[in-house]
Every structure is written in structure tokens, then in C-alpha cells.
Amino acid sequence: MANILIVEARFYEHLNDLLLAGARAAIDAAGHIHETVTVPGALEIPGAVALASESGRYDAYVAIGVVIRGETYHFEIVAGESARGLMALTMDGLAIGNGILTVENEAQALTRARPDEKDKGGEAAKAALAMLALRDRFG
Ligand SMILES: Nc1c(NC[C@H](O)[C@H](O)[C@H](O)CO)[nH]c(=O)[nH]c1=O
Ligand SMILES: CC(=O)[C@@H](O)COP(=O)(O)O
């Protein structure tokens, strides 16, 4: 049984609740356990994963968040840098699924967050478990 850490950036409460439901359902269905920690925004997710990985308590990580474009360039920074940070951690050997939505508006986010629609939270959890299985295979 693996211990999965879900790191959520709780910028949009109602959207995160949907993503979390999908991620938790996927982990439960696979027979694993999970914990959840909350950070202010997507930019803090990679750092939280890095800090958690130093504990040695978790087998894989699921990043959950929603980045919706506003008026400024900040969207590119938040979306791009959170993804880049997670990719760097993946290349360091951590099993991570990226469920950070980067969208133009709330309607796009809702469709992707709902477990009974695109279920990006569940998809990210399954990706993390797939990477964990790969690491175990190559370990
Ligand atoms: N605009 C969004 C943010 N912005 C906040 C940053 O992620 C970060 O917390 C801040 O810059 C302090 O370091 N975060 C999201 O998750 N979603 C957004 O739409
Ligand atoms: C993704 C963001 O950082 C964005 O929500 C911030 O909005 P704005 O660009 O209008 O400041």
C-alpha cells in the first residue's frame, strides 16, 4: 500500500473540492492511502512537494490547483513555473501527477475539475501512481 501526498493550492475553493474528490477517489480505488496539505497558490506547490519529499514519508505526490488567466502576464508565470517546478522534481525521481488546471475561464475549469466530466484530479492521481509503478519497476 502506497502513501500518496496530495498538495493542493486552494485558490478557488469550489473547483479544488471537485479536483480533490476525483484524486481521492482514484487513490482509494487503487487501494492506497492519502494525505492532503494546502498551500496558498500553484507557485507554492513545487516547494511543498520538495519539502515533503525530505520527510521520506510519501511514495508519490499529486499536485492539485487551478490557474485562471487574468489581465496580466502573471498567468504565464504561475502556470509555467508551477509546471516547470514539478517537472524538475519529476526529473529528480519523484513520482508526481500534475493536476493543476491552467485555463482561460471558470467554465473551462469546471468541465475539467468535475469527476463526472474530464476528472483531471483523478487523471493526475492515476499518473502519479503510474510513475510510482515505473519507479518500483526500475528501482
Ligand atoms: N492567480 C493564481 C494564483 N496566484 C498566486 C500564486 O500562485 C502565488 O501563491 C503567489 O504569487 C504568492 O507566491 N495561484 C493559483 O493557484 N491560481 C491562480 O489563478
Ligand atoms: C493567474 C493569475 O495570477 C491571475 O489570476 C492574476 O490575475 P491578474 O493577471 O489580473 O492580476
Short mmCIF file of N, CA and C and ligand atoms in Angstrom, two decimals:
data_model
loop_
_atom_site.label_atom_id
_atom_site.label_comp_id
_atom_site.label_asym_id
_atom_site.label_seq_id
_atom_site.Cartn_x
_atom_site.Cartn_y
_atom_site.Cartn_z
N MET A 1 0.86 -1.19 0.00
CA MET A 1 0.00 0.00 0.00
C MET A 1 0.90 1.25 0.00
N ALA A 2 0.64 2.17 -0.92
CA ALA A 2 1.45 3.39 -1.02
C ALA A 2 0.78 4.54 -0.27
N ASN A 3 1.61 5.45 0.21
CA ASN A 3 1.12 6.66 0.87
C ASN A 3 1.32 7.84 -0.07
N ILE A 4 0.22 8.42 -0.50
CA ILE A 4 0.24 9.48 -1.51
C ILE A 4 -0.05 10.82 -0.85
N LEU A 5 0.76 11.82 -1.14
CA LEU A 5 0.51 13.17 -0.64
C LEU A 5 -0.11 14.01 -1.74
N ILE A 6 -1.29 14.54 -1.45
CA ILE A 6 -1.94 15.49 -2.34
C ILE A 6 -1.57 16.89 -1.87
N VAL A 7 -0.98 17.68 -2.74
CA VAL A 7 -0.64 19.07 -2.41
C VAL A 7 -1.56 19.97 -3.20
N GLU A 8 -2.46 20.65 -2.49
CA GLU A 8 -3.44 21.47 -3.20
C GLU A 8 -3.18 22.96 -2.97
N ALA A 9 -3.30 23.71 -4.06
CA ALA A 9 -3.27 25.17 -3.99
C ALA A 9 -4.71 25.64 -3.98
N ARG A 10 -5.15 26.09 -2.82
CA ARG A 10 -6.59 26.35 -2.63
C ARG A 10 -6.92 27.79 -3.00
N PHE A 11 -6.82 28.06 -4.34
CA PHE A 11 -7.09 29.40 -4.83
C PHE A 11 -8.57 29.57 -5.16
N TYR A 12 -9.20 28.51 -5.60
CA TYR A 12 -10.63 28.51 -5.91
C TYR A 12 -11.26 27.31 -5.18
N GLU A 13 -11.87 27.59 -4.04
CA GLU A 13 -12.38 26.54 -3.15
C GLU A 13 -13.25 25.51 -3.87
N HIS A 14 -14.25 25.98 -4.60
CA HIS A 14 -15.23 25.04 -5.17
C HIS A 14 -14.62 24.18 -6.27
N LEU A 15 -13.66 24.76 -6.98
CA LEU A 15 -13.00 23.97 -8.04
C LEU A 15 -12.06 22.94 -7.44
N ASN A 16 -11.35 23.35 -6.39
CA ASN A 16 -10.46 22.40 -5.74
C ASN A 16 -11.21 21.23 -5.12
N ASP A 17 -12.39 21.51 -4.57
CA ASP A 17 -13.17 20.42 -3.97
C ASP A 17 -13.47 19.35 -5.01
N LEU A 18 -13.77 19.77 -6.24
CA LEU A 18 -14.06 18.80 -7.31
C LEU A 18 -12.80 18.02 -7.69
N LEU A 19 -11.69 18.73 -7.85
CA LEU A 19 -10.43 18.07 -8.22
C LEU A 19 -10.00 17.09 -7.13
N LEU A 20 -10.13 17.51 -5.87
CA LEU A 20 -9.75 16.64 -4.74
C LEU A 20 -10.61 15.39 -4.72
N ALA A 21 -11.92 15.53 -4.97
CA ALA A 21 -12.80 14.37 -4.96
C ALA A 21 -12.36 13.35 -5.99
N GLY A 22 -11.98 13.83 -7.18
CA GLY A 22 -11.53 12.91 -8.22
C GLY A 22 -10.22 12.25 -7.88
N ALA A 23 -9.29 13.03 -7.34
CA ALA A 23 -7.98 12.48 -6.99
C ALA A 23 -8.10 11.44 -5.88
N ARG A 24 -8.86 11.77 -4.84
CA ARG A 24 -9.01 10.85 -3.71
C ARG A 24 -9.72 9.57 -4.12
N ALA A 25 -10.72 9.69 -5.01
CA ALA A 25 -11.45 8.50 -5.47
C ALA A 25 -10.51 7.58 -6.23
N ALA A 26 -9.64 8.15 -7.05
CA ALA A 26 -8.71 7.34 -7.83
C ALA A 26 -7.71 6.62 -6.93
N ILE A 27 -7.22 7.31 -5.90
CA ILE A 27 -6.26 6.69 -4.98
C ILE A 27 -6.94 5.60 -4.16
N ASP A 28 -8.14 5.89 -3.68
CA ASP A 28 -8.91 4.89 -2.92
C ASP A 28 -9.16 3.65 -3.77
N ALA A 29 -9.57 3.87 -5.03
CA ALA A 29 -9.88 2.74 -5.92
C ALA A 29 -8.66 1.86 -6.17
N ALA A 30 -7.49 2.47 -6.11
CA ALA A 30 -6.25 1.72 -6.34
C ALA A 30 -5.75 1.05 -5.07
N GLY A 31 -6.44 1.28 -3.95
CA GLY A 31 -6.08 0.60 -2.71
C GLY A 31 -4.95 1.24 -1.93
N HIS A 32 -4.75 2.51 -2.16
CA HIS A 32 -3.68 3.22 -1.46
C HIS A 32 -4.26 4.24 -0.49
N ILE A 33 -3.40 4.85 0.33
CA ILE A 33 -3.85 5.86 1.29
C ILE A 33 -3.31 7.22 0.87
N HIS A 34 -3.92 8.27 1.41
CA HIS A 34 -3.51 9.63 1.01
C HIS A 34 -3.66 10.61 2.16
N GLU A 35 -2.84 11.65 2.10
CA GLU A 35 -2.94 12.81 2.97
C GLU A 35 -3.02 14.04 2.07
N THR A 36 -3.52 15.15 2.61
CA THR A 36 -3.62 16.38 1.82
C THR A 36 -3.03 17.54 2.61
N VAL A 37 -2.20 18.34 1.94
CA VAL A 37 -1.73 19.59 2.51
C VAL A 37 -2.15 20.72 1.58
N THR A 38 -2.33 21.90 2.15
CA THR A 38 -2.81 23.04 1.40
C THR A 38 -1.79 24.17 1.40
N VAL A 39 -1.56 24.75 0.22
CA VAL A 39 -0.68 25.90 0.08
C VAL A 39 -1.47 27.04 -0.55
N PRO A 40 -0.95 28.28 -0.47
CA PRO A 40 -1.74 29.43 -0.95
C PRO A 40 -2.06 29.41 -2.44
N GLY A 41 -1.06 29.05 -3.26
CA GLY A 41 -1.25 29.08 -4.71
C GLY A 41 -0.37 28.08 -5.42
N ALA A 42 -0.58 27.99 -6.73
CA ALA A 42 0.13 26.98 -7.53
C ALA A 42 1.65 27.17 -7.47
N LEU A 43 2.09 28.42 -7.34
CA LEU A 43 3.54 28.64 -7.28
C LEU A 43 4.19 27.98 -6.07
N GLU A 44 3.43 27.74 -5.02
CA GLU A 44 3.96 27.12 -3.80
C GLU A 44 3.92 25.59 -3.84
N ILE A 45 3.26 25.02 -4.84
CA ILE A 45 3.13 23.56 -4.86
C ILE A 45 4.48 22.86 -5.02
N PRO A 46 5.32 23.22 -5.98
CA PRO A 46 6.60 22.51 -6.10
C PRO A 46 7.44 22.56 -4.83
N GLY A 47 7.47 23.70 -4.18
CA GLY A 47 8.23 23.83 -2.94
C GLY A 47 7.68 22.93 -1.84
N ALA A 48 6.36 22.83 -1.78
CA ALA A 48 5.75 21.97 -0.77
C ALA A 48 6.08 20.51 -1.04
N VAL A 49 6.08 20.12 -2.31
CA VAL A 49 6.44 18.74 -2.66
C VAL A 49 7.89 18.48 -2.28
N ALA A 50 8.76 19.43 -2.59
CA ALA A 50 10.18 19.26 -2.25
C ALA A 50 10.36 19.11 -0.74
N LEU A 51 9.69 19.95 0.04
CA LEU A 51 9.80 19.86 1.50
C LEU A 51 9.27 18.52 2.00
N ALA A 52 8.12 18.10 1.46
CA ALA A 52 7.52 16.83 1.91
C ALA A 52 8.41 15.64 1.55
N SER A 53 9.06 15.72 0.41
CA SER A 53 9.89 14.59 -0.04
C SER A 53 11.07 14.36 0.91
N GLU A 54 11.50 15.41 1.59
CA GLU A 54 12.62 15.26 2.53
C GLU A 54 12.23 14.42 3.75
N SER A 55 10.92 14.29 3.98
CA SER A 55 10.46 13.51 5.14
C SER A 55 10.58 12.01 4.90
N GLY A 56 10.57 11.62 3.63
CA GLY A 56 10.63 10.19 3.30
C GLY A 56 9.34 9.45 3.60
N ARG A 57 8.28 10.19 3.91
CA ARG A 57 7.02 9.55 4.33
C ARG A 57 6.09 9.22 3.17
N TYR A 58 6.35 9.75 1.99
CA TYR A 58 5.39 9.61 0.89
C TYR A 58 6.02 8.91 -0.31
N ASP A 59 5.17 8.13 -0.98
CA ASP A 59 5.63 7.36 -2.14
C ASP A 59 5.40 8.10 -3.45
N ALA A 60 4.40 8.97 -3.47
CA ALA A 60 4.09 9.74 -4.68
C ALA A 60 3.32 10.99 -4.29
N TYR A 61 3.17 11.89 -5.26
CA TYR A 61 2.58 13.19 -4.99
C TYR A 61 1.60 13.56 -6.09
N VAL A 62 0.51 14.20 -5.70
CA VAL A 62 -0.47 14.71 -6.67
C VAL A 62 -0.61 16.20 -6.46
N ALA A 63 -0.34 16.98 -7.47
CA ALA A 63 -0.50 18.43 -7.41
C ALA A 63 -1.89 18.80 -7.89
N ILE A 64 -2.60 19.58 -7.08
CA ILE A 64 -3.97 19.98 -7.41
C ILE A 64 -4.07 21.50 -7.32
N GLY A 65 -4.61 22.14 -8.37
CA GLY A 65 -4.78 23.58 -8.33
C GLY A 65 -5.48 24.07 -9.58
N VAL A 66 -5.81 25.34 -9.57
CA VAL A 66 -6.48 25.97 -10.72
C VAL A 66 -5.87 27.34 -10.95
N VAL A 67 -5.38 27.54 -12.16
CA VAL A 67 -4.82 28.84 -12.55
C VAL A 67 -5.68 29.38 -13.68
N ILE A 68 -6.36 30.51 -13.41
CA ILE A 68 -7.25 31.10 -14.41
C ILE A 68 -6.64 32.41 -14.89
N ARG A 69 -6.55 32.59 -16.19
CA ARG A 69 -5.90 33.76 -16.76
C ARG A 69 -6.60 35.04 -16.30
N GLY A 70 -5.82 36.04 -15.88
CA GLY A 70 -6.37 37.36 -15.54
C GLY A 70 -5.96 38.38 -16.59
N GLU A 71 -5.61 39.58 -16.14
CA GLU A 71 -5.31 40.66 -17.08
C GLU A 71 -3.83 40.76 -17.42
N THR A 72 -2.99 40.13 -16.62
CA THR A 72 -1.55 40.40 -16.76
C THR A 72 -0.77 39.13 -17.12
N TYR A 73 0.50 39.32 -17.26
CA TYR A 73 1.44 38.24 -17.59
C TYR A 73 1.57 37.23 -16.46
N HIS A 74 1.02 37.55 -15.31
CA HIS A 74 1.20 36.68 -14.15
C HIS A 74 0.69 35.25 -14.41
N PHE A 75 -0.30 35.12 -15.26
CA PHE A 75 -0.81 33.77 -15.59
C PHE A 75 0.32 32.90 -16.12
N GLU A 76 1.10 33.47 -17.05
CA GLU A 76 2.20 32.69 -17.65
C GLU A 76 3.21 32.27 -16.58
N ILE A 77 3.46 33.18 -15.66
CA ILE A 77 4.41 32.86 -14.60
C ILE A 77 3.88 31.74 -13.71
N VAL A 78 2.66 31.90 -13.22
CA VAL A 78 2.10 30.92 -12.29
C VAL A 78 1.92 29.57 -12.97
N ALA A 79 1.35 29.60 -14.18
CA ALA A 79 1.12 28.34 -14.89
C ALA A 79 2.44 27.69 -15.28
N GLY A 80 3.32 28.50 -15.86
CA GLY A 80 4.56 27.93 -16.38
C GLY A 80 5.53 27.50 -15.31
N GLU A 81 5.67 28.30 -14.30
CA GLU A 81 6.67 28.00 -13.27
C GLU A 81 6.22 26.86 -12.35
N SER A 82 4.93 26.76 -12.08
CA SER A 82 4.48 25.62 -11.26
C SER A 82 4.71 24.32 -12.02
N ALA A 83 4.43 24.35 -13.32
CA ALA A 83 4.67 23.14 -14.13
C ALA A 83 6.16 22.83 -14.22
N ARG A 84 6.97 23.89 -14.43
CA ARG A 84 8.42 23.67 -14.53
C ARG A 84 8.99 23.12 -13.23
N GLY A 85 8.51 23.64 -12.12
CA GLY A 85 9.00 23.16 -10.83
C GLY A 85 8.65 21.69 -10.60
N LEU A 86 7.44 21.31 -10.97
CA LEU A 86 7.04 19.91 -10.81
C LEU A 86 7.83 19.01 -11.75
N MET A 87 8.06 19.48 -12.97
CA MET A 87 8.83 18.68 -13.92
C MET A 87 10.25 18.47 -13.41
N ALA A 88 10.84 19.50 -12.81
CA ALA A 88 12.20 19.36 -12.27
C ALA A 88 12.22 18.31 -11.16
N LEU A 89 11.19 18.30 -10.32
CA LEU A 89 11.13 17.30 -9.25
C LEU A 89 10.94 15.90 -9.83
N THR A 90 10.16 15.81 -10.89
CA THR A 90 9.96 14.51 -11.55
C THR A 90 11.29 14.00 -12.10
N MET A 91 12.06 14.91 -12.69
CA MET A 91 13.35 14.51 -13.25
C MET A 91 14.34 14.13 -12.15
N ASP A 92 14.06 14.56 -10.93
CA ASP A 92 14.88 14.14 -9.78
C ASP A 92 14.44 12.79 -9.23
N GLY A 93 13.38 12.21 -9.84
CA GLY A 93 12.97 10.87 -9.44
C GLY A 93 11.74 10.78 -8.59
N LEU A 94 11.03 11.90 -8.36
CA LEU A 94 9.79 11.83 -7.60
C LEU A 94 8.64 11.43 -8.52
N ALA A 95 7.72 10.63 -7.99
CA ALA A 95 6.52 10.22 -8.74
C ALA A 95 5.45 11.27 -8.50
N ILE A 96 5.16 12.04 -9.51
CA ILE A 96 4.25 13.18 -9.38
C ILE A 96 3.21 13.17 -10.50
N GLY A 97 1.97 13.46 -10.17
CA GLY A 97 0.94 13.72 -11.17
C GLY A 97 0.54 15.18 -11.07
N ASN A 98 0.46 15.86 -12.22
CA ASN A 98 0.18 17.29 -12.23
C ASN A 98 -1.29 17.53 -12.56
N GLY A 99 -2.04 17.90 -11.55
CA GLY A 99 -3.47 18.21 -11.72
C GLY A 99 -3.74 19.70 -11.54
N ILE A 100 -2.80 20.53 -11.95
CA ILE A 100 -3.00 21.97 -11.90
C ILE A 100 -3.64 22.41 -13.22
N LEU A 101 -4.90 22.85 -13.14
CA LEU A 101 -5.58 23.33 -14.34
C LEU A 101 -5.05 24.71 -14.72
N THR A 102 -4.77 24.93 -15.97
CA THR A 102 -4.34 26.26 -16.46
C THR A 102 -5.30 26.62 -17.58
N VAL A 103 -6.24 27.46 -17.27
CA VAL A 103 -7.39 27.68 -18.16
C VAL A 103 -7.69 29.16 -18.35
N GLU A 104 -8.54 29.43 -19.33
CA GLU A 104 -8.90 30.81 -19.67
C GLU A 104 -10.04 31.34 -18.80
N ASN A 105 -10.89 30.46 -18.30
CA ASN A 105 -12.07 30.93 -17.56
C ASN A 105 -12.63 29.82 -16.69
N GLU A 106 -13.61 30.15 -15.85
CA GLU A 106 -14.14 29.20 -14.89
C GLU A 106 -14.89 28.06 -15.56
N ALA A 107 -15.53 28.36 -16.68
CA ALA A 107 -16.27 27.30 -17.38
C ALA A 107 -15.33 26.18 -17.82
N GLN A 108 -14.17 26.58 -18.35
CA GLN A 108 -13.19 25.57 -18.74
C GLN A 108 -12.71 24.79 -17.53
N ALA A 109 -12.56 25.48 -16.40
CA ALA A 109 -12.09 24.81 -15.18
C ALA A 109 -13.12 23.82 -14.67
N LEU A 110 -14.39 24.20 -14.68
CA LEU A 110 -15.44 23.32 -14.15
C LEU A 110 -15.50 22.00 -14.92
N THR A 111 -15.47 22.09 -16.23
CA THR A 111 -15.54 20.88 -17.05
C THR A 111 -14.40 19.93 -16.73
N ARG A 112 -13.24 20.49 -16.47
CA ARG A 112 -12.03 19.68 -16.22
C ARG A 112 -11.93 19.22 -14.76
N ALA A 113 -12.54 19.95 -13.87
CA ALA A 113 -12.47 19.60 -12.44
C ALA A 113 -13.51 18.55 -12.05
N ARG A 114 -14.64 18.55 -12.68
CA ARG A 114 -15.72 17.62 -12.28
C ARG A 114 -15.33 16.17 -12.52
N PRO A 115 -15.41 15.34 -11.48
CA PRO A 115 -15.08 13.91 -11.64
C PRO A 115 -15.92 13.20 -12.69
N ASP A 116 -17.17 13.66 -12.88
CA ASP A 116 -18.06 13.00 -13.86
C ASP A 116 -17.92 13.61 -15.25
N GLU A 117 -16.97 14.51 -15.41
CA GLU A 117 -16.64 15.03 -16.74
C GLU A 117 -15.19 14.69 -17.06
N LYS A 118 -14.30 15.67 -17.13
CA LYS A 118 -12.93 15.32 -17.56
C LYS A 118 -12.06 14.79 -16.42
N ASP A 119 -12.48 15.02 -15.14
CA ASP A 119 -11.81 14.39 -14.00
C ASP A 119 -10.30 14.53 -14.02
N LYS A 120 -9.81 15.76 -14.15
CA LYS A 120 -8.36 15.98 -14.20
C LYS A 120 -7.70 15.69 -12.88
N GLY A 121 -8.45 15.76 -11.79
CA GLY A 121 -7.89 15.39 -10.49
C GLY A 121 -7.62 13.90 -10.42
N GLY A 122 -8.59 13.11 -10.87
CA GLY A 122 -8.41 11.67 -10.91
C GLY A 122 -7.32 11.27 -11.89
N GLU A 123 -7.26 11.98 -13.00
CA GLU A 123 -6.24 11.71 -14.01
C GLU A 123 -4.85 11.94 -13.46
N ALA A 124 -4.70 13.02 -12.68
CA ALA A 124 -3.38 13.32 -12.09
C ALA A 124 -3.00 12.27 -11.07
N ALA A 125 -3.96 11.81 -10.29
CA ALA A 125 -3.66 10.77 -9.30
C ALA A 125 -3.23 9.49 -9.99
N LYS A 126 -3.91 9.13 -11.07
CA LYS A 126 -3.53 7.91 -11.81
C LYS A 126 -2.15 8.07 -12.44
N ALA A 127 -1.81 9.26 -12.87
CA ALA A 127 -0.48 9.49 -13.44
C ALA A 127 0.59 9.32 -12.36
N ALA A 128 0.32 9.83 -11.15
CA ALA A 128 1.28 9.68 -10.06
C ALA A 128 1.48 8.21 -9.72
N LEU A 129 0.40 7.44 -9.70
CA LEU A 129 0.50 6.01 -9.39
C LEU A 129 1.23 5.26 -10.50
N ALA A 130 1.03 5.70 -11.75
CA ALA A 130 1.74 5.07 -12.87
C ALA A 130 3.24 5.32 -12.76
N MET A 131 3.61 6.53 -12.39
CA MET A 131 5.02 6.85 -12.24
C MET A 131 5.63 6.10 -11.05
N LEU A 132 4.84 5.91 -9.99
CA LEU A 132 5.31 5.13 -8.84
C LEU A 132 5.57 3.68 -9.24
N ALA A 133 4.67 3.15 -10.04
CA ALA A 133 4.85 1.76 -10.52
C ALA A 133 6.11 1.64 -11.37
N LEU A 134 6.36 2.67 -12.18
CA LEU A 134 7.57 2.66 -13.01
C LEU A 134 8.82 2.70 -12.14
N ARG A 135 8.77 3.59 -11.11
CA ARG A 135 9.93 3.70 -10.24
C ARG A 135 10.19 2.39 -9.51
N ASP A 136 9.10 1.71 -9.08
CA ASP A 136 9.26 0.41 -8.42
C ASP A 136 9.84 -0.61 -9.38
N ARG A 137 9.41 -0.53 -10.65
CA ARG A 137 9.90 -1.48 -11.65
C ARG A 137 11.40 -1.27 -11.91
N PHE A 138 11.79 -0.03 -12.00
CA PHE A 138 13.20 0.26 -12.31
C PHE A 138 14.07 0.35 -11.06
N GLY A 139 13.38 0.41 -9.90
CA GLY A 139 14.13 0.63 -8.65
C GLY A 139 15.15 -0.45 -8.42
N1 LIG B 1 -3.62 33.76 -9.85
C1 LIG B 1 -3.48 32.49 -9.32
C2 LIG B 1 -2.50 32.21 -8.36
N2 LIG B 1 -1.67 33.19 -7.94
C3 LIG B 1 -0.92 33.11 -6.68
C4 LIG B 1 0.42 32.40 -6.85
O1 LIG B 1 0.25 31.01 -7.09
C5 LIG B 1 1.25 32.54 -5.56
O2 LIG B 1 0.51 31.96 -4.48
C6 LIG B 1 1.54 33.99 -5.24
O3 LIG B 1 2.18 34.58 -6.36
C7 LIG B 1 2.42 34.13 -3.99
O4 LIG B 1 3.64 33.45 -4.20
N3 LIG B 1 -2.39 30.96 -7.85
C8 LIG B 1 -3.23 29.95 -8.26
O5 LIG B 1 -3.13 28.81 -7.79
N4 LIG B 1 -4.20 30.22 -9.19
C9 LIG B 1 -4.35 31.46 -9.74
O6 LIG B 1 -5.26 31.67 -10.60
C1 LIG B 2 -3.16 33.53 -12.85
C2 LIG B 2 -3.08 34.82 -12.13
O1 LIG B 2 -2.09 35.14 -11.49
C3 LIG B 2 -4.19 35.77 -12.33
O2 LIG B 2 -5.35 35.22 -11.74
C4 LIG B 2 -3.90 37.11 -11.68
O3 LIG B 2 -4.82 38.00 -12.26
P1 LIG B 2 -4.26 39.36 -12.91
O4 LIG B 2 -3.33 38.93 -14.04
O5 LIG B 2 -5.49 40.06 -13.44
O6 LIG B 2 -3.55 40.11 -11.82
#
